PDB file of C-alpha atoms in Angstrom:
ATOM      1  CA  MET A   1     -16.896  -3.654  10.397  1.00 48.00           C
ATOM      2  CA  ASN A   2     -16.720  -3.514  14.653  1.00 51.00           C
ATOM      3  CA  GLU A   3     -18.929  -0.774  13.298  1.00 50.00           C
ATOM      4  CA  GLY A   4     -19.921   1.465  17.023  1.00 52.00           C
ATOM      5  CA  SER A   5     -17.662  -0.969  19.374  1.00 69.00           C
ATOM      6  CA  LYS A   6     -14.054  -1.120  20.318  1.00 88.00           C
ATOM      7  CA  LYS A   7     -11.558  -1.755  16.608  1.00 97.00           C
ATOM      8  CA  SER A   8      -9.508  -4.568  16.173  1.00 98.00           C
ATOM      9  CA  ALA A   9      -6.892  -5.010  13.717  1.00 98.00           C
ATOM     10  CA  PHE A  10      -4.516  -7.668  12.702  1.00 98.00           C
ATOM     11  CA  VAL A  11      -0.840  -6.822  11.617  1.00 98.00           C
ATOM     12  CA  ALA A  12       1.146  -8.807  10.118  1.00 98.00           C
ATOM     13  CA  GLY A  13       5.029  -7.821  10.072  1.00 97.00           C
ATOM     14  CA  ALA A  14       4.484  -7.874  13.717  1.00 98.00           C
ATOM     15  CA  THR A  15       7.588  -8.059  14.656  1.00 97.00           C
ATOM     16  CA  GLY A  16       9.672  -5.928  12.700  1.00 95.00           C
ATOM     17  CA  TYR A  17      10.842  -2.221  12.856  1.00 93.00           C
ATOM     18  CA  THR A  18       7.595  -0.828  11.986  1.00 95.00           C
ATOM     19  CA  GLY A  19       5.977  -3.397  12.725  1.00 97.00           C
ATOM     20  CA  GLN A  20       6.425  -3.378  16.554  1.00 97.00           C
ATOM     21  CA  GLN A  21       5.223   0.430  16.714  1.00 97.00           C
ATOM     22  CA  VAL A  22       2.622  -0.690  14.879  1.00 98.00           C
ATOM     23  CA  VAL A  23       0.709  -2.627  17.646  1.00 98.00           C
ATOM     24  CA  ARG A  24       2.576  -1.054  20.048  1.00 98.00           C
ATOM     25  CA  ILE A  25       0.133   1.760  19.170  1.00 97.00           C
ATOM     26  CA  LEU A  26      -2.684   0.460  18.326  1.00 98.00           C
ATOM     27  CA  ALA A  27      -2.929  -1.558  21.805  1.00 98.00           C
ATOM     28  CA  GLU A  28      -2.418   1.895  23.534  1.00 97.00           C
ATOM     29  CA  GLN A  29      -5.675   3.569  21.317  1.00 96.00           C
ATOM     30  CA  GLY A  30      -7.871   0.206  23.381  1.00 97.00           C
ATOM     31  CA  VAL A  31      -7.759  -1.626  19.646  1.00 98.00           C
ATOM     32  CA  ASP A  32      -8.258  -4.967  19.940  1.00 98.00           C
ATOM     33  CA  VAL A  33      -5.016  -5.782  18.497  1.00 98.00           C
ATOM     34  CA  VAL A  34      -4.381  -9.703  16.508  1.00 98.00           C
ATOM     35  CA  ALA A  35       0.076  -9.140  15.858  1.00 98.00           C
ATOM     36  CA  HIS A  36       1.273 -12.079  13.283  1.00 98.00           C
ATOM     37  CA  VAL A  37       4.195 -13.858  14.335  1.00 98.00           C
ATOM     38  CA  ARG A  38       5.126 -16.933  11.550  1.00 96.00           C
ATOM     39  CA  PRO A  39       4.646 -20.233  13.317  1.00 96.00           C
ATOM     40  CA  ASP A  40       7.998 -21.228  12.482  1.00 96.00           C
ATOM     41  CA  SER A  41       9.890 -18.243  14.175  1.00 96.00           C
ATOM     42  CA  SER A  42      12.811 -18.587  16.433  1.00 96.00           C
ATOM     43  CA  SER A  43      11.669 -16.013  18.444  1.00 96.00           C
ATOM     44  CA  LEU A  44       7.681 -17.199  18.673  1.00 98.00           C
ATOM     45  CA  GLU A  45       7.827 -16.886  22.719  1.00 97.00           C
ATOM     46  CA  ARG A  46       9.280 -13.910  23.364  1.00 97.00           C
ATOM     47  CA  TRP A  47       7.500 -11.874  20.822  1.00 98.00           C
ATOM     48  CA  ARG A  48       4.348 -13.444  22.426  1.00 98.00           C
ATOM     49  CA  GLU A  49       6.344 -11.956  25.151  1.00 98.00           C
ATOM     50  CA  THR A  50       6.474  -8.793  24.071  1.00 98.00           C
ATOM     51  CA  PHE A  51       3.138  -7.975  22.396  1.00 98.00           C
ATOM     52  CA  GLU A  52       1.083  -9.755  24.870  1.00 98.00           C
ATOM     53  CA  GLY A  53       3.271  -7.352  27.793  1.00 98.00           C
ATOM     54  CA  TRP A  54       1.234  -4.719  25.295  1.00 98.00           C
ATOM     55  CA  GLY A  55      -2.544  -5.605  25.330  1.00 98.00           C
ATOM     56  CA  ALA A  56      -2.060  -7.818  22.152  1.00 98.00           C
ATOM     57  CA  ARG A  57      -2.782 -10.968  21.411  1.00 98.00           C
ATOM     58  CA  VAL A  58      -0.514 -13.029  18.283  1.00 98.00           C
ATOM     59  CA  ASP A  59      -0.963 -15.185  15.723  1.00 98.00           C
ATOM     60  CA  THR A  60       0.759 -18.421  14.187  1.00 98.00           C
ATOM     61  CA  THR A  61      -1.450 -18.628  11.553  1.00 98.00           C
ATOM     62  CA  ALA A  62       1.207 -20.472   8.129  1.00 98.00           C
ATOM     63  CA  TRP A  63       1.648 -17.902   5.260  1.00 97.00           C
ATOM     64  CA  GLU A  64      -0.716 -20.529   2.791  1.00 98.00           C
ATOM     65  CA  GLN A  65      -4.423 -18.871   1.852  1.00 97.00           C
ATOM     66  CA  GLY A  66      -6.661 -21.036   3.046  1.00 98.00           C
ATOM     67  CA  ALA A  67      -5.055 -20.894   6.702  1.00 98.00           C
ATOM     68  CA  MET A  68      -5.060 -17.446   6.129  1.00 98.00           C
ATOM     69  CA  THR A  69      -9.041 -17.078   4.729  1.00 98.00           C
ATOM     70  CA  ALA A  70      -9.711 -18.867   7.591  1.00 98.00           C
ATOM     71  CA  THR A  71      -7.886 -16.322  10.369  1.00 98.00           C
ATOM     72  CA  LEU A  72      -8.966 -13.614   8.951  1.00 98.00           C
ATOM     73  CA  SER A  73     -13.445 -15.269   8.730  1.00 98.00           C
ATOM     74  CA  GLU A  74     -12.693 -15.594  12.441  1.00 98.00           C
ATOM     75  CA  LEU A  75     -11.267 -12.400  13.088  1.00 98.00           C
ATOM     76  CA  ARG A  76     -13.139 -10.610  10.282  1.00 98.00           C
ATOM     77  CA  PRO A  77     -11.319  -7.360  12.036  1.00 98.00           C
ATOM     78  CA  ASP A  78     -12.302  -3.788  10.950  1.00 98.00           C
ATOM     79  CA  LEU A  79      -7.983  -3.332   9.852  1.00 98.00           C
ATOM     80  CA  VAL A  80      -5.687  -4.985   8.131  1.00 98.00           C
ATOM     81  CA  TYR A  81      -1.678  -3.963   7.580  1.00 98.00           C
ATOM     82  CA  CYS A  82       0.644  -5.429   5.872  1.00 98.00           C
ATOM     83  CA  LEU A  83       3.735  -4.778   6.238  1.00 97.00           C
ATOM     84  CA  ILE A  84       5.924  -7.049   5.776  1.00 95.00           C
ATOM     85  CA  GLY A  85       9.192  -7.630   3.708  1.00 87.00           C
ATOM     86  CA  THR A  86      12.946  -8.665   2.702  1.00 80.00           C
ATOM     87  CA  THR A  87      15.913  -6.714   2.856  1.00 57.00           C
ATOM     88  CA  ARG A  88      18.376  -6.868   0.628  1.00 50.00           C
ATOM     89  CA  ALA A  89      20.943  -8.016   2.059  1.00 47.00           C
ATOM     90  CA  ARG A  90      18.232 -11.184   2.511  1.00 49.00           C
ATOM     91  CA  ASP A  91      17.128 -11.385  -0.711  1.00 43.00           C
ATOM     92  CA  LYS A  92      20.602 -12.219  -2.426  1.00 49.00           C
ATOM     93  CA  ALA A  93      21.297 -14.463   0.638  1.00 48.00           C
ATOM     94  CA  THR A  94      18.164 -16.306  -0.740  1.00 51.00           C
ATOM     95  CA  ASP A  95      16.917 -18.623  -3.638  1.00 49.00           C
ATOM     96  CA  GLU A  96      14.711 -16.062  -6.100  1.00 45.00           C
ATOM     97  CA  ASP A  97      11.771 -18.186  -3.937  1.00 40.00           C
ATOM     98  CA  ALA A  98      12.732 -16.298  -0.903  1.00 51.00           C
ATOM     99  CA  GLY A  99      13.293 -12.715  -2.159  1.00 83.00           C
ATOM    100  CA  TYR A 100      11.684  -9.761  -3.547  1.00 92.00           C
ATOM    101  CA  GLU A 101       9.206 -11.560  -5.960  1.00 92.00           C
ATOM    102  CA  ALA A 102       8.228 -14.316  -3.260  1.00 93.00           C
ATOM    103  CA  ILE A 103       7.890 -12.090   0.116  1.00 93.00           C
ATOM    104  CA  ASP A 104       7.348  -8.311  -0.932  1.00 95.00           C
ATOM    105  CA  PHE A 105       4.453  -9.420  -3.485  1.00 96.00           C
ATOM    106  CA  GLY A 106       4.357 -12.936  -3.076  1.00 96.00           C
ATOM    107  CA  LEU A 107       3.057 -12.820   0.566  1.00 97.00           C
ATOM    108  CA  THR A 108       1.419  -9.213   0.054  1.00 98.00           C
ATOM    109  CA  ASP A 109      -0.720 -11.312  -2.463  1.00 98.00           C
ATOM    110  CA  LEU A 110      -1.226 -13.744  -0.147  1.00 98.00           C
ATOM    111  CA  LEU A 111      -2.592 -11.651   2.856  1.00 98.00           C
ATOM    112  CA  VAL A 112      -4.764  -9.254   0.113  1.00 98.00           C
ATOM    113  CA  GLY A 113      -6.685 -12.513  -1.415  1.00 98.00           C
ATOM    114  CA  ALA A 114      -7.563 -13.892   2.785  1.00 98.00           C
ATOM    115  CA  CYS A 115      -8.408 -10.603   3.114  1.00 98.00           C
ATOM    116  CA  ALA A 116     -11.053 -10.504   0.673  1.00 98.00           C
ATOM    117  CA  ALA A 117     -11.974 -13.708   0.758  1.00 98.00           C
ATOM    118  CA  GLY A 118     -12.240 -13.822   4.677  1.00 98.00           C
ATOM    119  CA  SER A 119     -13.003 -10.350   5.657  1.00 98.00           C
ATOM    120  CA  PRO A 120     -13.761  -8.391   2.740  1.00 98.00           C
ATOM    121  CA  GLU A 121     -14.695  -5.412   5.447  1.00 98.00           C
ATOM    122  CA  SER A 122     -11.694  -4.497   6.465  1.00 98.00           C
ATOM    123  CA  ARG A 123      -9.131  -2.166   5.306  1.00 98.00           C
ATOM    124  CA  PHE A 124      -6.229  -2.989   4.352  1.00 98.00           C
ATOM    125  CA  VAL A 125      -3.145  -1.090   4.584  1.00 98.00           C
ATOM    126  CA  TYR A 126      -0.004  -1.340   2.951  1.00 98.00           C
ATOM    127  CA  LEU A 127       3.460  -0.024   3.894  1.00 97.00           C
ATOM    128  CA  SER A 128       4.986   0.346   0.536  1.00 96.00           C
ATOM    129  CA  ALA A 129       8.344   3.113  -0.708  1.00 93.00           C
ATOM    130  CA  MET A 130       8.586   6.612  -1.642  1.00 91.00           C
ATOM    131  CA  GLY A 131       9.261   5.981  -5.257  1.00 90.00           C
ATOM    132  CA  VAL A 132       6.881   3.049  -6.017  1.00 93.00           C
ATOM    133  CA  SER A 133       5.323   3.441 -10.048  1.00 92.00           C
ATOM    134  CA  ALA A 134       4.874   1.450 -13.237  1.00 94.00           C
ATOM    135  CA  SER A 135       8.316   2.487 -14.434  1.00 92.00           C
ATOM    136  CA  SER A 136       9.981   1.363 -11.135  1.00 87.00           C
ATOM    137  CA  ALA A 137      13.053  -0.452 -12.197  1.00 86.00           C
ATOM    138  CA  SER A 138      14.623  -2.276  -9.607  1.00 89.00           C
ATOM    139  CA  ALA A 139      13.396  -5.546  -8.204  1.00 91.00           C
ATOM    140  CA  TYR A 140      12.295  -3.733  -5.225  1.00 91.00           C
ATOM    141  CA  TYR A 141      10.298  -1.756  -6.207  1.00 92.00           C
ATOM    142  CA  LYS A 142       8.663  -3.818  -8.675  1.00 94.00           C
ATOM    143  CA  ALA A 143       7.565  -6.852  -6.263  1.00 95.00           C
ATOM    144  CA  ARG A 144       6.407  -3.106  -4.113  1.00 96.00           C
ATOM    145  CA  TRP A 145       4.760  -1.783  -7.299  1.00 96.00           C
ATOM    146  CA  LYS A 146       3.293  -5.298  -8.304  1.00 97.00           C
ATOM    147  CA  ALA A 147       1.953  -5.351  -4.674  1.00 98.00           C
ATOM    148  CA  GLU A 148       0.572  -2.471  -5.011  1.00 98.00           C
ATOM    149  CA  GLU A 149      -1.573  -3.350  -8.080  1.00 98.00           C
ATOM    150  CA  SER A 150      -3.037  -6.559  -5.931  1.00 98.00           C
ATOM    151  CA  VAL A 151      -4.252  -4.355  -2.991  1.00 98.00           C
ATOM    152  CA  ARG A 152      -5.521  -1.727  -5.934  1.00 98.00           C
ATOM    153  CA  ALA A 153      -7.575  -4.723  -8.097  1.00 98.00           C
ATOM    154  CA  SER A 154      -9.108  -6.568  -4.062  1.00 98.00           C
ATOM    155  CA  GLY A 155     -12.355  -4.560  -4.135  1.00 97.00           C
ATOM    156  CA  LEU A 156     -10.741  -3.711  -0.527  1.00 98.00           C
ATOM    157  CA  SER A 157     -10.835  -0.596   1.436  1.00 98.00           C
ATOM    158  CA  TYR A 158      -7.182   0.241   0.766  1.00 98.00           C
ATOM    159  CA  ILE A 159      -4.407   2.699   2.594  1.00 98.00           C
ATOM    160  CA  ILE A 160      -1.187   2.491   0.530  1.00 98.00           C
ATOM    161  CA  ALA A 161       2.253   4.411   2.912  1.00 96.00           C
ATOM    162  CA  ARG A 162       4.704   5.144   0.925  1.00 95.00           C
ATOM    163  CA  PRO A 163       7.460   6.644   3.426  1.00 93.00           C
ATOM    164  CA  GLY A 164      10.407   7.986   2.275  1.00 86.00           C
ATOM    165  CA  LEU A 165      14.121   5.952   4.841  1.00 81.00           C
ATOM    166  CA  ILE A 166      12.963   4.755   7.538  1.00 76.00           C
ATOM    167  CA  THR A 167      15.405   4.447  10.379  1.00 72.00           C
ATOM    168  CA  GLY A 168      16.880   4.622  13.841  1.00 60.00           C
ATOM    169  CA  PRO A 169      19.569   4.177  16.749  1.00 55.00           C
ATOM    170  CA  ASP A 170      16.530   1.509  18.278  1.00 52.00           C
ATOM    171  CA  ARG A 171      15.972  -0.661  14.327  1.00 52.00           C
ATOM    172  CA  ASP A 172      17.099  -4.261  15.532  1.00 54.00           C
ATOM    173  CA  GLU A 173      18.974  -4.875  11.813  1.00 50.00           C
ATOM    174  CA  SER A 174      22.321  -4.474  11.322  1.00 44.00           C
ATOM    175  CA  ARG A 175      22.406  -2.421   8.396  1.00 44.00           C
ATOM    176  CA  PRO A 176      25.023   0.597   9.017  1.00 44.00           C
ATOM    177  CA  MET A 177      25.273   1.930   5.676  1.00 37.00           C
ATOM    178  CA  GLU A 178      21.285   3.003   6.136  1.00 41.00           C
ATOM    179  CA  ARG A 179      22.215   3.998   9.520  1.00 40.00           C
ATOM    180  CA  VAL A 180      24.838   6.261   8.169  1.00 35.00           C
ATOM    181  CA  ALA A 181      22.427   8.202   5.143  1.00 36.00           C
ATOM    182  CA  GLY A 182      19.422   8.195   8.071  1.00 38.00           C
ATOM    183  CA  VAL A 183      22.249  10.495   9.742  1.00 38.00           C
ATOM    184  CA  VAL A 184      23.532  12.145   7.106  1.00 36.00           C
ATOM    185  CA  SER A 185      20.483  12.786   5.370  1.00 41.00           C
ATOM    186  CA  GLY A 186      18.749  13.422   8.743  1.00 42.00           C
ATOM    187  CA  ALA A 187      20.997  16.425  10.040  1.00 42.00           C
ATOM    188  CA  ILE A 188      21.129  17.677   6.178  1.00 41.00           C
ATOM    189  CA  PHE A 189      17.199  18.393   5.396  1.00 42.00           C
ATOM    190  CA  LYS A 190      17.103  19.436   9.461  1.00 50.00           C
ATOM    191  CA  GLY A 191      19.699  21.906   8.167  1.00 47.00           C
ATOM    192  CA  LEU A 192      17.372  22.431   4.963  1.00 45.00           C
ATOM    193  CA  SER A 193      14.103  22.901   7.363  1.00 50.00           C
ATOM    194  CA  ALA A 194      15.924  25.208   9.219  1.00 55.00           C
ATOM    195  CA  VAL A 195      16.499  28.074   6.829  1.00 52.00           C
ATOM    196  CA  GLY A 196      12.735  27.580   4.965  1.00 56.00           C
ATOM    197  CA  ALA A 197      12.648  24.650   2.682  1.00 48.00           C
ATOM    198  CA  ASP A 198      10.247  22.986   4.718  1.00 50.00           C
ATOM    199  CA  LYS A 199       8.551  21.358   1.554  1.00 51.00           C
ATOM    200  CA  LEU A 200      11.883  19.203   0.554  1.00 43.00           C
ATOM    201  CA  HIS A 201      12.707  18.300   4.179  1.00 45.00           C
ATOM    202  CA  ASP A 202       9.354  16.977   4.675  1.00 51.00           C
ATOM    203  CA  ARG A 203       9.000  14.433   1.344  1.00 50.00           C
ATOM    204  CA  TYR A 204      12.649  12.872   1.814  1.00 55.00           C
ATOM    205  CA  ALA A 205      14.234  13.512   5.238  1.00 60.00           C
ATOM    206  CA  PRO A 206      14.301  10.254   7.458  1.00 63.00           C
ATOM    207  CA  THR A 207      11.431   9.447   9.135  1.00 78.00           C
ATOM    208  CA  ASP A 208      11.718   6.989  12.616  1.00 87.00           C
ATOM    209  CA  ALA A 209       9.219   3.613  13.413  1.00 88.00           C
ATOM    210  CA  VAL A 210       7.158   5.509  15.985  1.00 92.00           C
ATOM    211  CA  GLU A 211       6.618   8.298  13.538  1.00 92.00           C
ATOM    212  CA  LEU A 212       5.706   6.151  10.881  1.00 94.00           C
ATOM    213  CA  ALA A 213       4.015   4.257  12.768  1.00 95.00           C
ATOM    214  CA  THR A 214       2.236   7.189  14.837  1.00 95.00           C
ATOM    215  CA  ALA A 215       0.995   8.120  11.272  1.00 94.00           C
ATOM    216  CA  LEU A 216      -0.073   4.252  10.090  1.00 96.00           C
ATOM    217  CA  VAL A 217      -2.688   4.060  13.568  1.00 96.00           C
ATOM    218  CA  ARG A 218      -4.085   7.751  13.308  1.00 95.00           C
ATOM    219  CA  ARG A 219      -4.536   7.421   8.844  1.00 94.00           C
ATOM    220  CA  ALA A 220      -6.690   3.821   9.337  1.00 96.00           C
ATOM    221  CA  LEU A 221      -8.702   4.518  12.456  1.00 95.00           C
ATOM    222  CA  GLU A 222      -9.512   8.222  11.266  1.00 93.00           C
ATOM    223  CA  ALA A 223     -10.122   7.277   7.554  1.00 89.00           C
ATOM    224  CA  THR A 224     -13.384   7.833   5.032  1.00 89.00           C
ATOM    225  CA  ASP A 225     -12.325   7.996   2.142  1.00 89.00           C
ATOM    226  CA  ASP A 226     -12.280   4.010   0.598  1.00 94.00           C
ATOM    227  CA  GLN A 227      -8.589   4.895  -1.407  1.00 96.00           C
ATOM    228  CA  ALA A 228      -5.966   6.252  -0.552  1.00 96.00           C
ATOM    229  CA  VAL A 229      -2.064   6.873  -1.467  1.00 95.00           C
ATOM    230  CA  LEU A 230      -0.251   8.470   1.184  1.00 94.00           C
ATOM    231  CA  GLU A 231       3.097   9.740   0.213  1.00 92.00           C
ATOM    232  CA  THR A 232       5.793  11.088   2.475  1.00 89.00           C
ATOM    233  CA  PRO A 233       4.021  14.320   3.693  1.00 86.00           C
ATOM    234  CA  GLU A 234       1.660  12.837   4.622  1.00 88.00           C
ATOM    235  CA  LEU A 235       2.994  10.174   6.768  1.00 88.00           C
ATOM    236  CA  ARG A 236       4.519  12.999   9.040  1.00 75.00           C
ATOM    237  CA  CYS A 237       1.788  13.000  11.831  1.00 66.00           C
ATOM    238  CA  GLY A 238       4.286  13.696  15.221  1.00 54.00           C
ATOM    239  CA  ARG A 239       3.537  12.044  17.673  1.00 50.00           C
ATOM    240  CA  LEU A 240      -0.215  10.394  19.930  1.00 50.00           C
TER     241      LEU A 240
END
């Protein structure tokens, strides 16, 4: 760890809706940020320009155990963010190896192993989802539970974050039903908050990438416990 010096972070899933904001906010807070982008990304140069414009560096290590271990061993970041995942549409459009099991669990497990072997002093920040548990039934939630179990068994210091619906008008991906759900539920829970049902609002109302990223950055930089699981109300930190 970089005690007494500038903090550093490695962000896997940097090009995602939440990942982009985590990179930006970390850089604004003076953290030395390395944003990971897949080496085969068709948008690599666009992401490089964006992230470097924010003051971050770009890493294109392949998703391979030895390569990722070597990268983390060299960087030794204070924080390793795992913000990766796939969508239901992508999971259905690809074979099983590219679905929830391979990405949401498999790549998380790979990164956990690489961090434990190459940079065991790092704090691992994993973005899970509200409602994940050992009794989860859907493929998505089962994969997320297995990923959480991998983090817990790693021996690393960690933060597991379980936000609810993450949406907003600035989301790049086309998710019309999720967008509608976010608008409708947001209006409902805003109304509930106005009449005093703040606990329901804090637990179930949707959040946007900036609010969630702010919480992930603040909680990680201020963390004192070796292990923490943050539910939705604890991820509502406003803006830095």
